[in-house]
Coordinates of C-alpha atoms in Angstrom, one line a residue:
Chain A
M40 CA -45.1 -27.9 -41.4
K41 CA -48.8 -26.7 -41.3
A42 CA -49.7 -23.9 -43.7
S43 CA -50.7 -21.4 -41.0
Y44 CA -47.5 -21.8 -39.0
S45 CA -45.3 -21.8 -42.1
S46 CA -47.1 -18.6 -43.2
F47 CA -46.5 -17.0 -39.7
V48 CA -42.8 -17.9 -39.8
R49 CA -42.5 -16.6 -43.4
M50 CA -44.1 -13.3 -42.5
A51 CA -41.9 -12.9 -39.4
F52 CA -38.7 -13.5 -41.4
G53 CA -40.1 -11.3 -44.2
V54 CA -40.6 -8.4 -41.7
W55 CA -37.1 -8.9 -40.2
L56 CA -35.5 -8.8 -43.7
L57 CA -37.7 -5.9 -44.7
V58 CA -36.3 -3.9 -41.7
F59 CA -32.8 -5.0 -42.6
F60 CA -33.0 -3.8 -46.2
L61 CA -35.0 -0.7 -45.2
Q62 CA -32.2 0.3 -42.8
S63 CA -29.7 -0.4 -45.5
A64 CA -31.6 1.6 -48.1
L65 CA -31.9 4.6 -45.6
A66 CA -28.2 4.4 -45.0
V67 CA -27.2 4.0 -48.6
K68 CA -24.8 7.0 -48.6
R69 CA -23.0 5.5 -45.7
L70 CA -23.0 2.1 -47.4
E71 CA -21.5 3.7 -50.4
F72 CA -18.7 5.1 -48.3
L73 CA -18.1 1.8 -46.6
A74 CA -18.2 0.0 -50.0
E75 CA -15.7 2.4 -51.4
Q76 CA -13.4 1.9 -48.5
F77 CA -13.6 -1.8 -48.6
G78 CA -13.6 -1.9 -52.4
F79 CA -15.4 -5.1 -53.0
L80 CA -18.4 -3.9 -55.0
P81 CA -19.2 -0.6 -56.8
P82 CA -21.7 1.6 -54.9
A83 CA -24.2 1.3 -57.8
V84 CA -24.3 -2.5 -57.3
I85 CA -24.9 -2.0 -53.6
Q86 CA -27.8 0.3 -54.3
V87 CA -29.4 -2.1 -56.8
M88 CA -29.0 -5.1 -54.5
T89 CA -30.4 -3.1 -51.5
M90 CA -33.5 -2.2 -53.5
A91 CA -33.9 -5.7 -54.9
G92 CA -33.6 -7.1 -51.4
F93 CA -36.2 -4.7 -50.1
L94 CA -38.7 -5.6 -52.8
A95 CA -38.0 -9.3 -52.4
A96 CA -38.5 -9.0 -48.6
L97 CA -41.8 -7.3 -49.2
S98 CA -42.9 -10.0 -51.6
F99 CA -41.6 -12.8 -49.2
A100 CA -43.5 -11.3 -46.3
T101 CA -46.7 -11.0 -48.2
G102 CA -46.4 -14.5 -49.6
K103 CA -46.1 -13.7 -53.3
A104 CA -43.5 -15.6 -55.4
V105 CA -41.9 -16.9 -52.2
R106 CA -39.4 -19.2 -53.8
I107 CA -38.1 -16.6 -56.3
S108 CA -38.1 -13.9 -53.5
S109 CA -36.0 -16.3 -51.4
V110 CA -33.4 -16.6 -54.2
V111 CA -33.3 -12.8 -54.7
L112 CA -33.0 -12.3 -50.9
L113 CA -30.1 -14.7 -50.7
L114 CA -28.3 -13.0 -53.6
S115 CA -28.9 -9.4 -52.4
L116 CA -28.2 -10.3 -48.7
H117 CA -24.9 -11.9 -49.6
A118 CA -23.9 -9.1 -52.1
L119 CA -24.3 -6.7 -49.2
L120 CA -22.4 -8.9 -46.8
F121 CA -19.7 -9.4 -49.3
A122 CA -19.4 -5.7 -50.0
I123 CA -19.4 -4.7 -46.3
P124 CA -17.8 -7.3 -44.2
R125 CA -18.5 -5.6 -41.0
F126 CA -22.2 -6.3 -41.5
R127 CA -21.5 -10.0 -41.3
T128 CA -22.7 -11.4 -38.0
V129 CA -23.2 -15.0 -36.9
V130 CA -26.9 -14.9 -37.6
F131 CA -26.6 -14.6 -41.3
P132 CA -25.6 -18.2 -42.0
H133 CA -28.7 -19.2 -40.1
I134 CA -30.9 -16.8 -42.0
S135 CA -29.4 -18.0 -45.3
I136 CA -30.1 -21.7 -44.7
V137 CA -33.7 -20.8 -43.8
L138 CA -34.0 -18.9 -47.0
V139 CA -32.5 -21.8 -48.9
I140 CA -35.2 -24.1 -47.4
F141 CA -37.9 -21.6 -48.4
A142 CA -36.5 -21.5 -52.0
L143 CA -36.4 -25.2 -52.3
Y144 CA -39.3 -26.6 -50.3
Y145 CA -42.0 -23.9 -50.1
Q146 CA -45.1 -25.0 -52.0
A147 CA -48.7 -23.9 -51.7
G148 CA -48.2 -22.3 -48.4
I149 CA -46.3 -25.1 -46.7
L150 CA -42.7 -26.3 -46.3
S151 CA -42.7 -29.7 -47.9
E152 CA -40.3 -32.7 -47.5
R153 CA -39.7 -32.0 -43.9
K154 CA -38.0 -35.3 -43.4
V155 CA -35.2 -34.2 -45.6
W156 CA -34.2 -30.9 -44.0
Y157 CA -35.8 -30.6 -40.5
L158 CA -33.7 -32.9 -38.4
P159 CA -30.3 -32.0 -40.0
L160 CA -31.0 -28.3 -39.6
F161 CA -32.1 -28.8 -35.9
L162 CA -29.1 -30.9 -35.1
G163 CA -26.7 -28.5 -37.0
I164 CA -28.0 -25.4 -35.2
Y165 CA -28.0 -27.0 -31.8
A166 CA -24.6 -28.5 -32.3
G167 CA -23.4 -24.9 -32.8
F168 CA -25.1 -23.9 -29.5
S169 CA -23.3 -26.8 -27.6
V170 CA -19.9 -25.8 -29.1
S171 CA -20.6 -22.2 -28.0
G172 CA -21.5 -23.4 -24.5
I173 CA -18.5 -25.6 -24.1
S174 CA -16.2 -22.7 -25.2
K175 CA -17.9 -20.5 -22.6
L176 CA -17.3 -23.0 -19.8
F177 CA -13.6 -22.8 -20.4
F178 CA -13.4 -19.0 -20.3
G179 CA -12.9 -17.8 -16.7
L180 CA -14.2 -14.3 -17.6
W181 CA -17.4 -15.8 -18.9
N182 CA -17.8 -17.8 -15.7
N183 CA -17.2 -15.0 -13.4
G184 CA -20.0 -13.0 -15.1
E185 CA -17.9 -10.1 -16.5
M186 CA -18.9 -10.8 -20.0
V187 CA -22.6 -11.0 -19.2
R188 CA -22.4 -7.7 -17.2
G189 CA -20.4 -6.0 -20.1
Q190 CA -23.0 -7.0 -22.6
C191 CA -25.9 -6.0 -20.3
D192 CA -24.4 -2.5 -19.9
L193 CA -24.9 -1.9 -23.6
S194 CA -28.3 -3.5 -24.0
L195 CA -31.9 -2.5 -23.7
A196 CA -31.9 -3.8 -20.1
A197 CA -29.4 -1.2 -19.1
T198 CA -31.9 1.6 -19.8
L199 CA -34.1 0.0 -17.1
G200 CA -31.3 -0.2 -14.6
I201 CA -31.6 -4.0 -14.4
C202 CA -27.9 -4.6 -15.0
E203 CA -26.8 -3.2 -11.7
N204 CA -28.1 -6.0 -9.6
L205 CA -27.9 -8.8 -12.1
P206 CA -26.5 -12.1 -10.7
S207 CA -24.3 -12.2 -13.8
A208 CA -22.0 -15.1 -12.8
R209 CA -25.0 -17.3 -12.1
L210 CA -26.7 -16.3 -15.3
A211 CA -23.6 -17.0 -17.2
L212 CA -23.4 -20.5 -15.8
I213 CA -27.1 -21.1 -16.6
V214 CA -26.7 -20.0 -20.2
A215 CA -23.5 -22.1 -20.7
V216 CA -25.2 -25.2 -19.2
I217 CA -28.3 -24.7 -21.4
E218 CA -26.1 -24.4 -24.4
V219 CA -24.0 -27.4 -23.6
A220 CA -27.1 -29.5 -23.1
S221 CA -28.7 -28.4 -26.4
F222 CA -27.2 -30.9 -28.7
P223 CA -27.5 -34.1 -26.5
L224 CA -31.1 -33.2 -25.7
V225 CA -32.1 -32.5 -29.2
L226 CA -30.9 -36.0 -30.3
L227 CA -33.8 -37.5 -28.4
S228 CA -37.3 -36.9 -29.8
R229 CA -38.8 -36.9 -26.3
T230 CA -36.6 -34.1 -25.0
R231 CA -36.5 -32.1 -28.2
P232 CA -39.5 -29.9 -27.4
L233 CA -38.2 -29.3 -23.9
I234 CA -34.8 -28.0 -25.0
W235 CA -36.4 -26.1 -27.9
A236 CA -38.7 -24.3 -25.4
V237 CA -35.8 -23.5 -23.0
S238 CA -33.6 -22.4 -25.8
T239 CA -36.3 -20.2 -27.4
L240 CA -37.0 -18.6 -24.0
L241 CA -33.3 -18.0 -23.6
H242 CA -33.0 -16.3 -27.0
F243 CA -36.1 -14.2 -26.3
L244 CA -34.5 -12.9 -23.1
I245 CA -31.2 -12.4 -24.8
I246 CA -32.8 -9.8 -27.0
F247 CA -33.2 -7.5 -24.0
F248 CA -29.9 -8.3 -22.3
V249 CA -27.4 -8.3 -25.1
P250 CA -26.8 -5.5 -27.7
Q251 CA -27.1 -6.0 -31.5
F252 CA -30.9 -6.1 -31.5
S253 CA -31.3 -7.3 -35.1
T254 CA -28.9 -10.2 -34.7
R255 CA -30.6 -11.4 -31.5
T256 CA -34.1 -11.1 -33.0
G257 CA -32.8 -13.0 -36.0
F258 CA -31.8 -15.9 -33.7
F259 CA -35.2 -15.8 -32.0
L260 CA -36.8 -16.2 -35.4
V261 CA -34.6 -19.1 -36.3
Q262 CA -35.8 -20.7 -33.1
L263 CA -39.4 -20.1 -34.1
F264 CA -38.6 -21.7 -37.5
L265 CA -37.5 -24.9 -35.7
F266 CA -40.8 -25.3 -33.8
D267 CA -42.7 -28.4 -34.9
P268 CA -46.5 -27.9 -34.9
A269 CA -46.8 -31.7 -34.5
W270 CA -45.6 -31.2 -30.9
M271 CA -48.9 -29.6 -30.1
S272 CA -51.1 -32.2 -31.7
S273 CA -49.2 -35.3 -30.5
P274 CA -46.6 -34.5 -27.8
P275 CA -43.8 -37.1 -27.7
Y276 CA -44.9 -38.2 -24.2
A277 CA -48.4 -39.0 -25.4
Q278 CA -47.0 -40.9 -28.3
R279 CA -45.0 -43.0 -26.0
Q280 CA -48.0 -43.8 -23.8
T281 CA -50.1 -44.8 -26.8
N282 CA -47.3 -46.9 -28.2
Chain B
M253 CA -40.0 -35.3 -60.7
R254 CA -37.5 -37.6 -59.1
V255 CA -34.6 -35.8 -60.7
Q256 CA -36.0 -32.5 -59.6
A257 CA -36.5 -33.7 -56.1
G258 CA -32.9 -35.1 -56.1
L259 CA -31.5 -31.8 -57.3
R260 CA -33.4 -30.0 -54.6
H261 CA -32.0 -32.3 -51.9
F262 CA -28.5 -32.0 -53.3
I263 CA -28.7 -28.1 -53.2
F264 CA -30.1 -28.3 -49.6
Y265 CA -27.3 -30.6 -48.4
A266 CA -24.6 -28.6 -50.2
S267 CA -25.9 -25.4 -48.5
F268 CA -26.2 -27.2 -45.2
L269 CA -22.5 -28.2 -45.5
V270 CA -21.6 -24.6 -46.0
F271 CA -23.7 -23.7 -43.0
I272 CA -22.1 -26.4 -40.8
S273 CA -18.7 -25.3 -41.9
H274 CA -19.2 -22.1 -39.8
T275 CA -19.6 -24.2 -36.7
G276 CA -16.6 -26.3 -37.8
G277 CA -14.6 -23.1 -38.3
Y278 CA -15.5 -22.1 -34.8
V279 CA -14.3 -25.4 -33.4
L280 CA -11.1 -25.1 -35.4
E281 CA -10.3 -21.7 -34.0
L282 CA -11.1 -22.9 -30.5
V283 CA -8.6 -25.7 -31.0
Q284 CA -6.0 -23.5 -32.5
G285 CA -6.6 -20.6 -30.1
K286 CA -6.9 -18.1 -32.9
Q287 CA -9.2 -17.0 -35.7
P288 CA -7.6 -18.1 -38.9
A289 CA -10.4 -17.0 -41.2
Y290 CA -9.9 -13.3 -40.4
L291 CA -6.1 -13.1 -40.2
S292 CA -5.7 -13.0 -43.9
F293 CA -8.2 -10.2 -44.5
P294 CA -6.4 -7.8 -46.8
G295 CA -5.8 -4.3 -45.6
A296 CA -6.7 -4.8 -42.0
F297 CA -4.5 -3.2 -39.3
S298 CA -1.4 -5.4 -38.9
V299 CA -1.6 -4.6 -35.1
S300 CA -5.1 -5.9 -34.9
Q301 CA -4.0 -9.1 -36.6
S302 CA -1.6 -9.7 -33.8
F303 CA -4.4 -8.7 -31.4
L304 CA -6.5 -11.5 -32.8
L305 CA -3.8 -14.0 -31.8
Y306 CA -4.3 -12.8 -28.3
D307 CA -5.2 -15.4 -25.8
R308 CA -8.9 -16.2 -26.2
N309 CA -9.3 -16.4 -22.5
E310 CA -9.0 -12.7 -22.2
I311 CA -11.1 -11.9 -25.2
F312 CA -14.3 -11.2 -23.3
T313 CA -13.1 -8.3 -21.4
W314 CA -11.1 -6.3 -23.9
R315 CA -11.9 -2.7 -24.0
Y316 CA -11.1 0.1 -26.4
K317 CA -10.4 3.7 -25.8
L318 CA -9.8 6.4 -28.3
E319 CA -7.4 9.4 -27.9
L320 CA -7.0 12.4 -30.1
I321 CA -3.5 13.4 -30.5
Y322 CA -2.8 17.2 -30.9
P323 CA 0.7 18.8 -30.8
G324 CA 1.7 18.5 -27.2
E325 CA -1.7 17.4 -26.0
V326 CA -3.6 14.1 -25.8
V327 CA -7.3 14.1 -25.3
S328 CA -9.4 11.1 -24.4
V329 CA -12.6 10.7 -26.3
P330 CA -15.4 10.4 -23.7
D331 CA -17.7 7.4 -24.0
S332 CA -20.7 9.7 -24.3
I333 CA -19.4 11.1 -27.6
I334 CA -18.5 7.7 -28.9
N335 CA -22.0 6.5 -28.0
R336 CA -23.6 9.5 -29.7
R337 CA -21.6 9.1 -32.9
L338 CA -21.9 5.3 -33.3
S339 CA -24.8 3.0 -33.7
S340 CA -25.0 0.1 -31.2
S341 CA -23.4 -2.3 -33.6
E342 CA -20.6 0.2 -34.5
R343 CA -20.1 0.9 -30.8
H344 CA -19.8 -2.8 -30.3
L345 CA -17.2 -3.0 -33.0
F346 CA -15.1 -0.1 -31.8
T347 CA -15.3 -0.1 -28.1
L348 CA -16.4 -3.5 -26.8
G349 CA -15.0 -6.4 -28.9
D350 CA -16.9 -9.6 -29.5
Y351 CA -15.4 -12.9 -30.4
T352 CA -16.2 -12.8 -34.1
G353 CA -12.9 -11.2 -35.0
S354 CA -14.7 -8.4 -36.8
L355 CA -12.2 -5.8 -35.6
A356 CA -9.7 -7.1 -38.1
R357 CA -12.0 -5.6 -40.7
V358 CA -11.7 -2.1 -39.4
K359 CA -9.6 -0.1 -41.7
E360 CA -7.9 3.2 -41.4
P361 CA -10.3 5.2 -43.5
L362 CA -13.2 4.1 -41.3
V363 CA -11.5 5.3 -38.2
R364 CA -10.6 8.6 -39.9
Y365 CA -14.2 9.0 -41.1
Y366 CA -15.7 8.5 -37.7
F367 CA -13.2 10.1 -35.3
C368 CA -10.8 12.6 -36.9
D369 CA -13.3 15.4 -36.9
L370 CA -14.3 14.9 -33.3
S371 CA -12.4 18.0 -32.1
S372 CA -15.5 20.2 -32.8
E373 CA -17.4 18.1 -30.2
I374 CA -14.7 17.6 -27.7
L375 CA -12.7 20.8 -27.9
P376 CA -14.7 23.5 -29.6
F377 CA -11.8 25.9 -29.5
K378 CA -9.7 23.6 -31.6
E379 CA -10.0 24.6 -35.2
E380 CA -7.8 22.0 -36.7
A381 CA -8.3 18.3 -36.8
P382 CA -6.0 16.3 -34.5
L383 CA -2.7 14.9 -35.8
S384 CA -4.0 11.4 -35.3
V385 CA -6.4 9.1 -33.5
R386 CA -4.9 6.6 -31.2
W387 CA -6.8 3.4 -30.7
I388 CA -6.0 1.8 -27.4
F389 CA -6.7 -1.7 -26.2
S390 CA -6.8 -2.5 -22.5
D391 CA -7.7 -5.4 -20.3
R392 CA -6.9 -6.6 -16.9
T393 CA -3.2 -7.1 -17.5
E394 CA -2.1 -4.5 -20.0
T395 CA -2.9 -1.4 -22.0
R396 CA -1.4 -1.0 -25.4
V397 CA -1.8 1.1 -28.5
L398 CA -3.3 -1.0 -31.3
A399 CA -3.1 1.6 -34.0
E400 CA -2.5 5.3 -34.5
V401 CA -4.3 6.6 -37.6
P402 CA -3.1 9.9 -39.0
C403 CA -5.8 12.5 -39.5
R404 CA -3.9 14.9 -41.6
I405 CA -2.7 13.3 -44.8

């Protein structure tokens, strides 16, 4: 991964984590209450981990001590999620594996040894999308668009009045088909950039049509992480022609 | 250097397996039609545990309502007040379920914390807290009380 793109992705994740820990730090009294109720970790530990996470996110975003910051971020993030289970959303395993990669492979501004981690990660994430898509296809209430409409009513799009005339059943089907196609298409190097582009666009739009803003922006960042700058310099189609 | 690189790869693949297990867990729950990981969560409402065993086909349209129970009177909590009191993620948690099973984690003190003092917003003339908050689940086919959390202990 080229230095400039790696830095861009690192900064984007850093800002996302910074906002997460800033929100946590601002809501520390509430967190204490929740931690007391759930009783996993003492409130003092929550405070310390929140502050540590905030400082590590700052360091990560600015590119200082990135590997150590990644480890601190992993520890503080999981301490918070452990203490307050309701914070756990499906995006955190994705964020965590990205941080693990930064902790292990970030050197001199680039993510090294791409051959080791890139394809397994891509396949793993897109396998998850396909499983999600298959499950959607079997739910009648997804297929008739009620779920899409229900989510839209709570989203940013609802404030613009877009949800009223949304062809929700058709959109639900399109989303499910894209998700189901994700894994098979990512297996082939020729179709990988195409499904990445479609999936990234989908995740970008989902930010506006589904509530839980931070979760959805997190998924969008994971998509950006999967972008391969080599696609721009030597597209798979061009490679095929020259070969 | 080789040992160091080997160790790095080992840590990555171990972490990757943990990551993949989340997808595997999802497949498992699809196959079994339930969410096993959350059912054993200690202290969760027993009613919501049975709720999680609910047919997954209906899961996308569940809906929650809250009622405040006063002596001889039941008052529905308007959505506008729920929306004002809760953040979007909390609203999602309480009023429109998702398929993560996170509702199993909602505990009585949390409901009490958020909703028992709502009388001042809904019924300004009520000086006392309600007897309890009733948490109601409804979908196309049925409406049932998931939990009734006492406000006055």
